[in-house]
PDB file of C-alpha atoms (C1' of nucleotides) in Angstrom:
ATOM      1  CA  MET A  14       5.843  17.834  26.178  1.00 92.00           C
ATOM      2  CA  GLU A  15       5.182  21.175  24.520  1.00 95.00           C
ATOM      3  CA  ARG A  16       4.256  21.382  20.886  1.00 97.00           C
ATOM      4  CA  PHE A  17       7.459  23.185  19.887  1.00 97.00           C
ATOM      5  CA  GLU A  18       9.503  20.375  21.432  1.00 97.00           C
ATOM      6  CA  LYS A  19       7.680  17.779  19.343  1.00 98.00           C
ATOM      7  CA  GLU A  20       8.109  19.888  16.214  1.00 98.00           C
ATOM      8  CA  LYS A  21      11.806  20.166  16.963  1.00 98.00           C
ATOM      9  CA  ILE A  22      12.154  16.392  17.197  1.00 98.00           C
ATOM     10  CA  LEU A  23      10.305  15.939  13.899  1.00 98.00           C
ATOM     11  CA  SER A  24      12.215  18.694  12.114  1.00 98.00           C
ATOM     12  CA  ASP A  25      15.144  16.302  11.664  1.00 98.00           C
ATOM     13  CA  VAL A  26      13.842  13.286   9.772  1.00 98.00           C
ATOM     14  CA  HIS A  27      16.938  11.169  10.480  1.00 98.00           C
ATOM     15  CA  PHE A  28      16.686  11.758  14.214  1.00 98.00           C
ATOM     16  CA  ALA A  29      12.902  11.400  14.289  1.00 98.00           C
ATOM     17  CA  ALA A  30      12.932   7.983  12.613  1.00 98.00           C
ATOM     18  CA  LYS A  31      14.760   6.628  15.660  1.00 98.00           C
ATOM     19  CA  ARG A  32      13.193   8.895  18.262  1.00 98.00           C
ATOM     20  CA  LEU A  33       9.636   7.908  17.330  1.00 98.00           C
ATOM     21  CA  LEU A  34      10.256   4.221  18.011  1.00 98.00           C
ATOM     22  CA  GLY A  35       8.443   3.344  21.228  1.00 98.00           C
ATOM     23  CA  SER A  36       6.020   6.262  20.975  1.00 98.00           C
ATOM     24  CA  TYR A  37       2.287   5.730  20.697  1.00 98.00           C
ATOM     25  CA  PHE A  38      -0.049   6.325  17.822  1.00 98.00           C
ATOM     26  CA  VAL A  39      -3.629   7.037  18.878  1.00 98.00           C
ATOM     27  CA  ARG A  40      -6.649   6.658  16.605  1.00 98.00           C
ATOM     28  CA  ILE A  41     -10.115   7.748  17.711  1.00 98.00           C
ATOM     29  CA  ILE A  42     -12.903   6.176  15.688  1.00 96.00           C
ATOM     30  CA  GLY A  43     -16.573   5.751  16.532  1.00 93.00           C
ATOM     31  CA  GLY A  44     -15.888   7.046  20.044  1.00 94.00           C
ATOM     32  CA  ARG A  45     -13.382   4.244  20.614  1.00 96.00           C
ATOM     33  CA  LYS A  46      -9.671   4.634  21.118  1.00 98.00           C
ATOM     34  CA  LEU A  47      -7.214   2.422  19.230  1.00 98.00           C
ATOM     35  CA  ILE A  48      -3.570   2.578  20.251  1.00 98.00           C
ATOM     36  CA  GLY A  49      -0.414   1.118  18.755  1.00 98.00           C
ATOM     37  CA  LYS A  50       3.233   1.467  19.700  1.00 98.00           C
ATOM     38  CA  ILE A  51       5.516   2.461  16.846  1.00 98.00           C
ATOM     39  CA  VAL A  52       8.061  -0.323  16.363  1.00 98.00           C
ATOM     40  CA  GLU A  53       9.290   0.149  12.772  1.00 98.00           C
ATOM     41  CA  THR A  54       9.981   3.270  10.681  1.00 98.00           C
ATOM     42  CA  GLU A  55      11.494   4.288   7.341  1.00 98.00           C
ATOM     43  CA  ILE A  56      12.945   7.601   6.198  1.00 98.00           C
ATOM     44  CA  TYR A  57      11.881   9.293   2.932  1.00 98.00           C
ATOM     45  CA  HIS A  58      13.127  12.722   1.874  1.00 98.00           C
ATOM     46  CA  GLU A  59      13.443  14.970  -1.147  1.00 97.00           C
ATOM     47  CA  ASN A  60      17.025  13.965  -2.028  1.00 97.00           C
ATOM     48  CA  ASP A  61      15.901  10.361  -2.070  1.00 97.00           C
ATOM     49  CA  PRO A  62      14.986   8.750  -5.433  1.00 96.00           C
ATOM     50  CA  ALA A  63      12.576   6.388  -3.656  1.00 97.00           C
ATOM     51  CA  SER A  64      10.577   9.234  -2.134  1.00 98.00           C
ATOM     52  CA  HIS A  65       7.395  10.694  -3.601  1.00 98.00           C
ATOM     53  CA  SER A  66       8.888  14.127  -2.850  1.00 98.00           C
ATOM     54  CA  CYS A  67      12.024  13.595  -4.981  1.00 97.00           C
ATOM     55  CA  ASN A  68      10.573  15.463  -7.976  1.00 94.00           C
ATOM     56  CA  GLY A  69       9.352  18.392  -5.942  1.00 95.00           C
ATOM     57  CA  ARG A  70       5.938  19.443  -4.809  1.00 96.00           C
ATOM     58  CA  THR A  71       2.869  18.029  -6.570  1.00 97.00           C
ATOM     59  CA  LYS A  72      -0.806  17.955  -5.683  1.00 96.00           C
ATOM     60  CA  ARG A  73      -0.389  14.686  -3.829  1.00 97.00           C
ATOM     61  CA  THR A  74       2.955  15.362  -2.141  1.00 98.00           C
ATOM     62  CA  GLY A  75       2.260  18.936  -1.085  1.00 98.00           C
ATOM     63  CA  VAL A  76       1.644  17.768   2.482  1.00 98.00           C
ATOM     64  CA  MET A  77       5.186  16.420   2.676  1.00 98.00           C
ATOM     65  CA  PHE A  78       6.497  19.955   2.157  1.00 98.00           C
ATOM     66  CA  GLY A  79       4.303  21.411   4.860  1.00 98.00           C
ATOM     67  CA  PRO A  80       5.075  21.779   8.576  1.00 98.00           C
ATOM     68  CA  PRO A  81       6.196  18.699  10.551  1.00 98.00           C
ATOM     69  CA  GLY A  82       3.694  16.700  12.556  1.00 98.00           C
ATOM     70  CA  PHE A  83       0.992  16.220   9.917  1.00 98.00           C
ATOM     71  CA  SER A  84      -0.167  12.954   8.374  1.00 98.00           C
ATOM     72  CA  TYR A  85       0.674  11.973   4.803  1.00 98.00           C
ATOM     73  CA  ILE A  86      -1.480   9.059   3.673  1.00 98.00           C
ATOM     74  CA  TYR A  87      -1.617   7.751   0.126  1.00 98.00           C
ATOM     75  CA  LEU A  88      -3.057   4.808  -1.787  1.00 98.00           C
ATOM     76  CA  VAL A  89      -0.609   2.230  -3.071  1.00 97.00           C
ATOM     77  CA  TYR A  90      -1.198  -0.694  -5.458  1.00 96.00           C
ATOM     78  CA  GLY A  91      -4.759   0.495  -5.868  1.00 96.00           C
ATOM     79  CA  MET A  92      -5.985  -1.001  -2.611  1.00 96.00           C
ATOM     80  CA  TYR A  93      -3.708  -0.353   0.333  1.00 97.00           C
ATOM     81  CA  HIS A  94      -2.823   2.788   2.232  1.00 98.00           C
ATOM     82  CA  CYS A  95       0.470   3.887   3.746  1.00 98.00           C
ATOM     83  CA  PHE A  96       0.704   6.171   6.755  1.00 98.00           C
ATOM     84  CA  ASN A  97       3.504   8.706   7.126  1.00 98.00           C
ATOM     85  CA  ILE A  98       4.428  11.416   9.603  1.00 98.00           C
ATOM     86  CA  VAL A  99       5.591  14.573   7.856  1.00 98.00           C
ATOM     87  CA  CYS A 100       9.030  15.618   9.063  1.00 98.00           C
ATOM     88  CA  GLY A 101      11.587  18.314   8.323  1.00 98.00           C
ATOM     89  CA  LYS A 102      11.175  22.053   8.520  1.00 97.00           C
ATOM     90  CA  ARG A 103       8.406  23.719   6.516  1.00 97.00           C
ATOM     91  CA  GLY A 104       9.323  23.659   2.818  1.00 97.00           C
ATOM     92  CA  GLU A 105      11.349  20.474   3.147  1.00 98.00           C
ATOM     93  CA  GLY A 106       9.781  17.356   1.614  1.00 98.00           C
ATOM     94  CA  SER A 107      10.415  14.600   4.105  1.00 98.00           C
ATOM     95  CA  ALA A 108       8.385  12.058   6.025  1.00 98.00           C
ATOM     96  CA  ILE A 109       8.618   8.884   8.029  1.00 98.00           C
ATOM     97  CA  LEU A 110       6.717   5.815   6.889  1.00 98.00           C
ATOM     98  CA  ILE A 111       5.284   3.844   9.793  1.00 98.00           C
ATOM     99  CA  ARG A 112       5.861   0.232   8.797  1.00 98.00           C
ATOM    100  CA  ALA A 113       4.698  -1.550  11.936  1.00 98.00           C
ATOM    101  CA  LEU A 114       2.920  -1.030  15.233  1.00 98.00           C
ATOM    102  CA  GLU A 115       2.562  -3.167  18.317  1.00 98.00           C
ATOM    103  CA  PRO A 116      -1.174  -3.367  19.154  1.00 98.00           C
ATOM    104  CA  VAL A 117      -1.821  -1.827  22.594  1.00 98.00           C
ATOM    105  CA  LYS A 118      -5.507  -0.927  22.899  1.00 98.00           C
ATOM    106  CA  GLY A 119      -8.666  -1.667  20.920  1.00 98.00           C
ATOM    107  CA  ILE A 120      -7.304  -4.973  19.694  1.00 98.00           C
ATOM    108  CA  ASN A 121     -10.736  -6.522  19.161  1.00 97.00           C
ATOM    109  CA  ILE A 122     -11.721  -3.640  16.892  1.00 98.00           C
ATOM    110  CA  MET A 123      -8.472  -3.988  14.956  1.00 98.00           C
ATOM    111  CA  LYS A 124      -9.275  -7.670  14.471  1.00 97.00           C
ATOM    112  CA  LYS A 125     -12.613  -6.742  12.937  1.00 97.00           C
ATOM    113  CA  TYR A 126     -11.094  -4.229  10.523  1.00 97.00           C
ATOM    114  CA  ARG A 127      -8.419  -6.743   9.547  1.00 97.00           C
ATOM    115  CA  ASN A 128     -10.802  -9.688   9.471  1.00 95.00           C
ATOM    116  CA  THR A 129      -8.447 -11.911  11.451  1.00 95.00           C
ATOM    117  CA  SER A 130      -8.090 -13.124  15.018  1.00 94.00           C
ATOM    118  CA  ASP A 131      -4.322 -13.369  14.776  1.00 95.00           C
ATOM    119  CA  VAL A 132      -2.913 -10.532  16.906  1.00 96.00           C
ATOM    120  CA  GLY A 133       0.506 -11.007  15.357  1.00 96.00           C
ATOM    121  CA  ASN A 134      -0.917 -10.247  11.915  1.00 96.00           C
ATOM    122  CA  LEU A 135      -2.831  -7.048  12.740  1.00 97.00           C
ATOM    123  CA  THR A 136      -0.310  -4.240  12.374  1.00 98.00           C
ATOM    124  CA  ASN A 137       2.956  -5.826  11.186  1.00 97.00           C
ATOM    125  CA  GLY A 138       3.094  -3.993   7.862  1.00 97.00           C
ATOM    126  CA  PRO A 139       2.330  -0.515   6.485  1.00 98.00           C
ATOM    127  CA  GLY A 140      -0.818  -1.584   4.630  1.00 98.00           C
ATOM    128  CA  LYS A 141      -2.004  -3.812   7.454  1.00 98.00           C
ATOM    129  CA  LEU A 142      -1.766  -1.143  10.142  1.00 98.00           C
ATOM    130  CA  CYS A 143      -3.801   1.245   8.019  1.00 98.00           C
ATOM    131  CA  GLN A 144      -6.525  -1.408   7.763  1.00 98.00           C
ATOM    132  CA  ALA A 145      -6.373  -2.162  11.498  1.00 98.00           C
ATOM    133  CA  LEU A 146      -6.727   1.523  12.447  1.00 98.00           C
ATOM    134  CA  HIS A 147      -9.007   2.341   9.527  1.00 98.00           C
ATOM    135  CA  LEU A 148      -6.675   4.973   8.082  1.00 98.00           C
ATOM    136  CA  THR A 149      -7.535   6.202   4.587  1.00 98.00           C
ATOM    137  CA  ARG A 150      -6.957   9.349   2.593  1.00 97.00           C
ATOM    138  CA  ARG A 151      -9.665  10.978   4.694  1.00 97.00           C
ATOM    139  CA  GLU A 152      -7.058  11.039   7.447  1.00 98.00           C
ATOM    140  CA  ASN A 153      -4.490  12.694   5.180  1.00 98.00           C
ATOM    141  CA  ASP A 154      -3.067  16.079   6.219  1.00 98.00           C
ATOM    142  CA  MET A 155      -4.213  15.906   9.839  1.00 98.00           C
ATOM    143  CA  ASP A 156      -2.410  17.494  12.779  1.00 98.00           C
ATOM    144  CA  LEU A 157      -0.816  14.625  14.681  1.00 98.00           C
ATOM    145  CA  LEU A 158       0.383  16.906  17.470  1.00 98.00           C
ATOM    146  CA  ASN A 159      -3.138  17.939  18.440  1.00 98.00           C
ATOM    147  CA  LYS A 160      -4.959  15.618  20.847  1.00 97.00           C
ATOM    148  CA  LYS A 161      -8.262  16.737  19.350  1.00 97.00           C
ATOM    149  CA  SER A 162      -7.409  15.126  16.020  1.00 98.00           C
ATOM    150  CA  PRO A 163      -8.876  11.684  15.276  1.00 98.00           C
ATOM    151  CA  VAL A 164      -5.262  10.605  14.819  1.00 98.00           C
ATOM    152  CA  TYR A 165      -2.408  11.836  16.983  1.00 98.00           C
ATOM    153  CA  LEU A 166       0.965  10.981  18.447  1.00 98.00           C
ATOM    154  CA  LYS A 167       1.758  10.416  22.102  1.00 98.00           C
ATOM    155  CA  PHE A 168       5.494  10.694  22.589  1.00 98.00           C
ATOM    156  CA  ASN A 169       7.292   8.246  24.823  1.00 98.00           C
ATOM    157  CA  ASP A 170      10.848   8.079  26.145  1.00 97.00           C
ATOM    158  CA  GLN A 171      13.666   7.478  23.712  1.00 96.00           C
ATOM    159  CA  ILE A 172      14.604   3.841  23.054  1.00 97.00           C
ATOM    160  CA  PRO A 173      18.265   3.089  23.921  1.00 98.00           C
ATOM    161  CA  LYS A 174      20.487   3.014  20.841  1.00 96.00           C
ATOM    162  CA  ASP A 175      21.489  -0.597  21.489  1.00 97.00           C
ATOM    163  CA  ASN A 176      17.858  -1.664  21.114  1.00 98.00           C
ATOM    164  CA  ILE A 177      17.442  -0.134  17.664  1.00 98.00           C
ATOM    165  CA  VAL A 178      18.263  -2.037  14.465  1.00 97.00           C
ATOM    166  CA  ASN A 179      19.186  -0.033  11.349  1.00 97.00           C
ATOM    167  CA  VAL A 180      18.929  -1.746   7.940  1.00 96.00           C
ATOM    168  CA  THR A 181      17.956  -1.048   4.309  1.00 95.00           C
ATOM    169  CA  ARG A 182      14.384  -0.346   3.269  1.00 96.00           C
ATOM    170  CA  ILE A 183      11.744  -2.749   1.983  1.00 94.00           C
ATOM    171  CA  GLY A 184       9.547  -2.871  -1.104  1.00 94.00           C
ATOM    172  CA  ILE A 185      11.330  -0.201  -3.159  1.00 95.00           C
ATOM    173  CA  SER A 186      13.330  -0.401  -6.376  1.00 92.00           C
ATOM    174  CA  LYS A 187      15.394   2.789  -6.164  1.00 94.00           C
ATOM    175  CA  ALA A 188      18.076   3.685  -3.587  1.00 94.00           C
ATOM    176  CA  LYS A 189      17.925   0.192  -2.152  1.00 93.00           C
ATOM    177  CA  ASP A 190      21.302   0.567  -0.474  1.00 94.00           C
ATOM    178  CA  ARG A 191      20.294   3.332   1.917  1.00 96.00           C
ATOM    179  CA  LYS A 192      19.960   2.221   5.512  1.00 97.00           C
ATOM    180  CA  TYR A 193      16.798   4.156   6.154  1.00 97.00           C
ATOM    181  CA  ARG A 194      14.833   1.492   8.016  1.00 97.00           C
ATOM    182  CA  PHE A 195      14.750   1.278  11.800  1.00 98.00           C
ATOM    183  CA  TYR A 196      13.046  -1.117  14.175  1.00 97.00           C
ATOM    184  CA  ILE A 197      13.017  -2.118  17.815  1.00 97.00           C
ATOM    185  CA  LYS A 198      15.253  -5.094  18.406  1.00 96.00           C
ATOM    186  CA  ASP A 199      13.473  -8.389  19.180  1.00 95.00           C
ATOM    187  CA  ASN A 200      10.023  -6.887  18.805  1.00 96.00           C
ATOM    188  CA  ASN A 201       7.389  -9.400  17.679  1.00 95.00           C
ATOM    189  CA  PHE A 202       5.476  -7.063  15.363  1.00 97.00           C
ATOM    190  CA  ILE A 203       8.154  -6.093  12.823  1.00 96.00           C
ATOM    191  CA  SER A 204       6.933  -6.340   9.200  1.00 95.00           C
ATOM    192  CA  ILE A 205       9.853  -8.459   7.991  1.00 88.00           C
ATOM    193  CA  LYS A 206      12.844  -9.630   9.972  1.00 75.00           C
TER     194      LYS A 206
ATOM    195  C1'  DC B  25       8.372 -23.016   4.303  1.00 96.93           C
ATOM    196  C1'  DC B  26       9.291 -20.630   0.289  1.00 96.93           C
ATOM    197  C1'  DG B  27       8.922 -17.785  -4.119  1.00 96.93           C
ATOM    198  C1'  DG B  28       5.864 -16.222  -7.585  1.00 96.93           C
ATOM    199  C1'  DT B  29       1.772 -13.762  -8.838  1.00 96.93           C
ATOM    200  C1'  DG B  30      -2.614 -11.301  -9.374  1.00 96.93           C
ATOM    201  C1'  DA B  31      -5.579  -7.665  -7.653  1.00 96.93           C
ATOM    202  C1'  DT B  32      -6.623  -2.759  -8.571  1.00 96.93           C
ATOM    203  C1'  DG B  33      -6.681   2.666  -8.661  1.00 96.93           C
ATOM    204  C1'  DC B  34      -4.269   6.585  -9.024  1.00 96.93           C
ATOM    205  C1'  DC B  35      -0.440   9.630  -9.732  1.00 96.93           C
ATOM    206  C1'  DC B  36       2.584  11.844 -12.837  1.00 96.93           C
ATOM    207  C1'  DT B  37       5.168  11.923 -17.453  1.00 96.93           C
TER     208       DT B  37
ATOM    209  C1'  DG C  11       0.696   4.271 -20.120  1.00 96.93           C
ATOM    210  C1'  DG C  12       4.130   2.705 -16.644  1.00 96.93           C
ATOM    211  C1'  DG C  13       4.948   1.930 -12.187  1.00 96.93           C
ATOM    212  C1'  DC C  14       4.058   1.566  -7.711  1.00 96.93           C
ATOM    213  C1'  DA C  15       6.796   2.910   0.152  1.00 96.93           C
ATOM    214  C1'  DT C  16       1.473  -4.072  -0.361  1.00 96.93           C
ATOM    215  C1'  DC C  17      -0.798  -8.206   0.811  1.00 96.93           C
ATOM    216  C1'  DA C  18      -2.974 -12.800   0.509  1.00 96.93           C
ATOM    217  C1'  DC C  19      -3.105 -16.801  -1.805  1.00 96.93           C
ATOM    218  C1'  DC C  20      -1.389 -20.618  -4.406  1.00 96.93           C
ATOM    219  C1'  DG C  21       1.508 -24.352  -5.705  1.00 96.93           C
ATOM    220  C1'  DG C  22       5.869 -26.755  -5.344  1.00 96.93           C
ATOM    221  C1'  DT C  23       9.193 -28.564  -2.010  1.00 96.93           C
TER     222       DT C  23
END
DNA sequence: CCGGTGATGCCCT
DNA sequence: GGGCATCACCGGT
């Protein structure tokens, strides 16, 4: 897939949240390759009270207003990180939070980073997957559409609509009623059923 | 199996 | 200074 095609997919955050399900997230670290399949996503955008971008561009959220396909990683609760894929056209503050991955490759390394041997508990949450893939603010603002990046996306075929569940988001206090969360039906690595 | 809670740093008002 | 896009642990059922 050409770069412009990927950018086009990501330029619509509502479409991308569904389209990215089933695609692969690749993390190169220490010469090793860790791979997870995206199984759960959430939409955040500038007309959304729950989004960091809702009050416009700041030092932290500037990345969200940049071109689609870059990483937006921030620290939450003082100790965990959350990984997002910047979406929307340049100048639009939107992103997709990756809430869960299905471990595909490098599982033993993920276990070390997570300090557990339970495969089902490696990447089933936004903070957990950042630990498993060792994603921190050092990996903020990286080009996810470039295979030379230490973090990048590998697009896969679209998941059939019938296999996608659409519900409200998790762990927020504002705009709780918006159905901005998507996950692959019957997948074992969803953060919360 | 649950619901409650503490940890802990930083962003933005 | 208030409030987090979280997680692991603890105690009561």
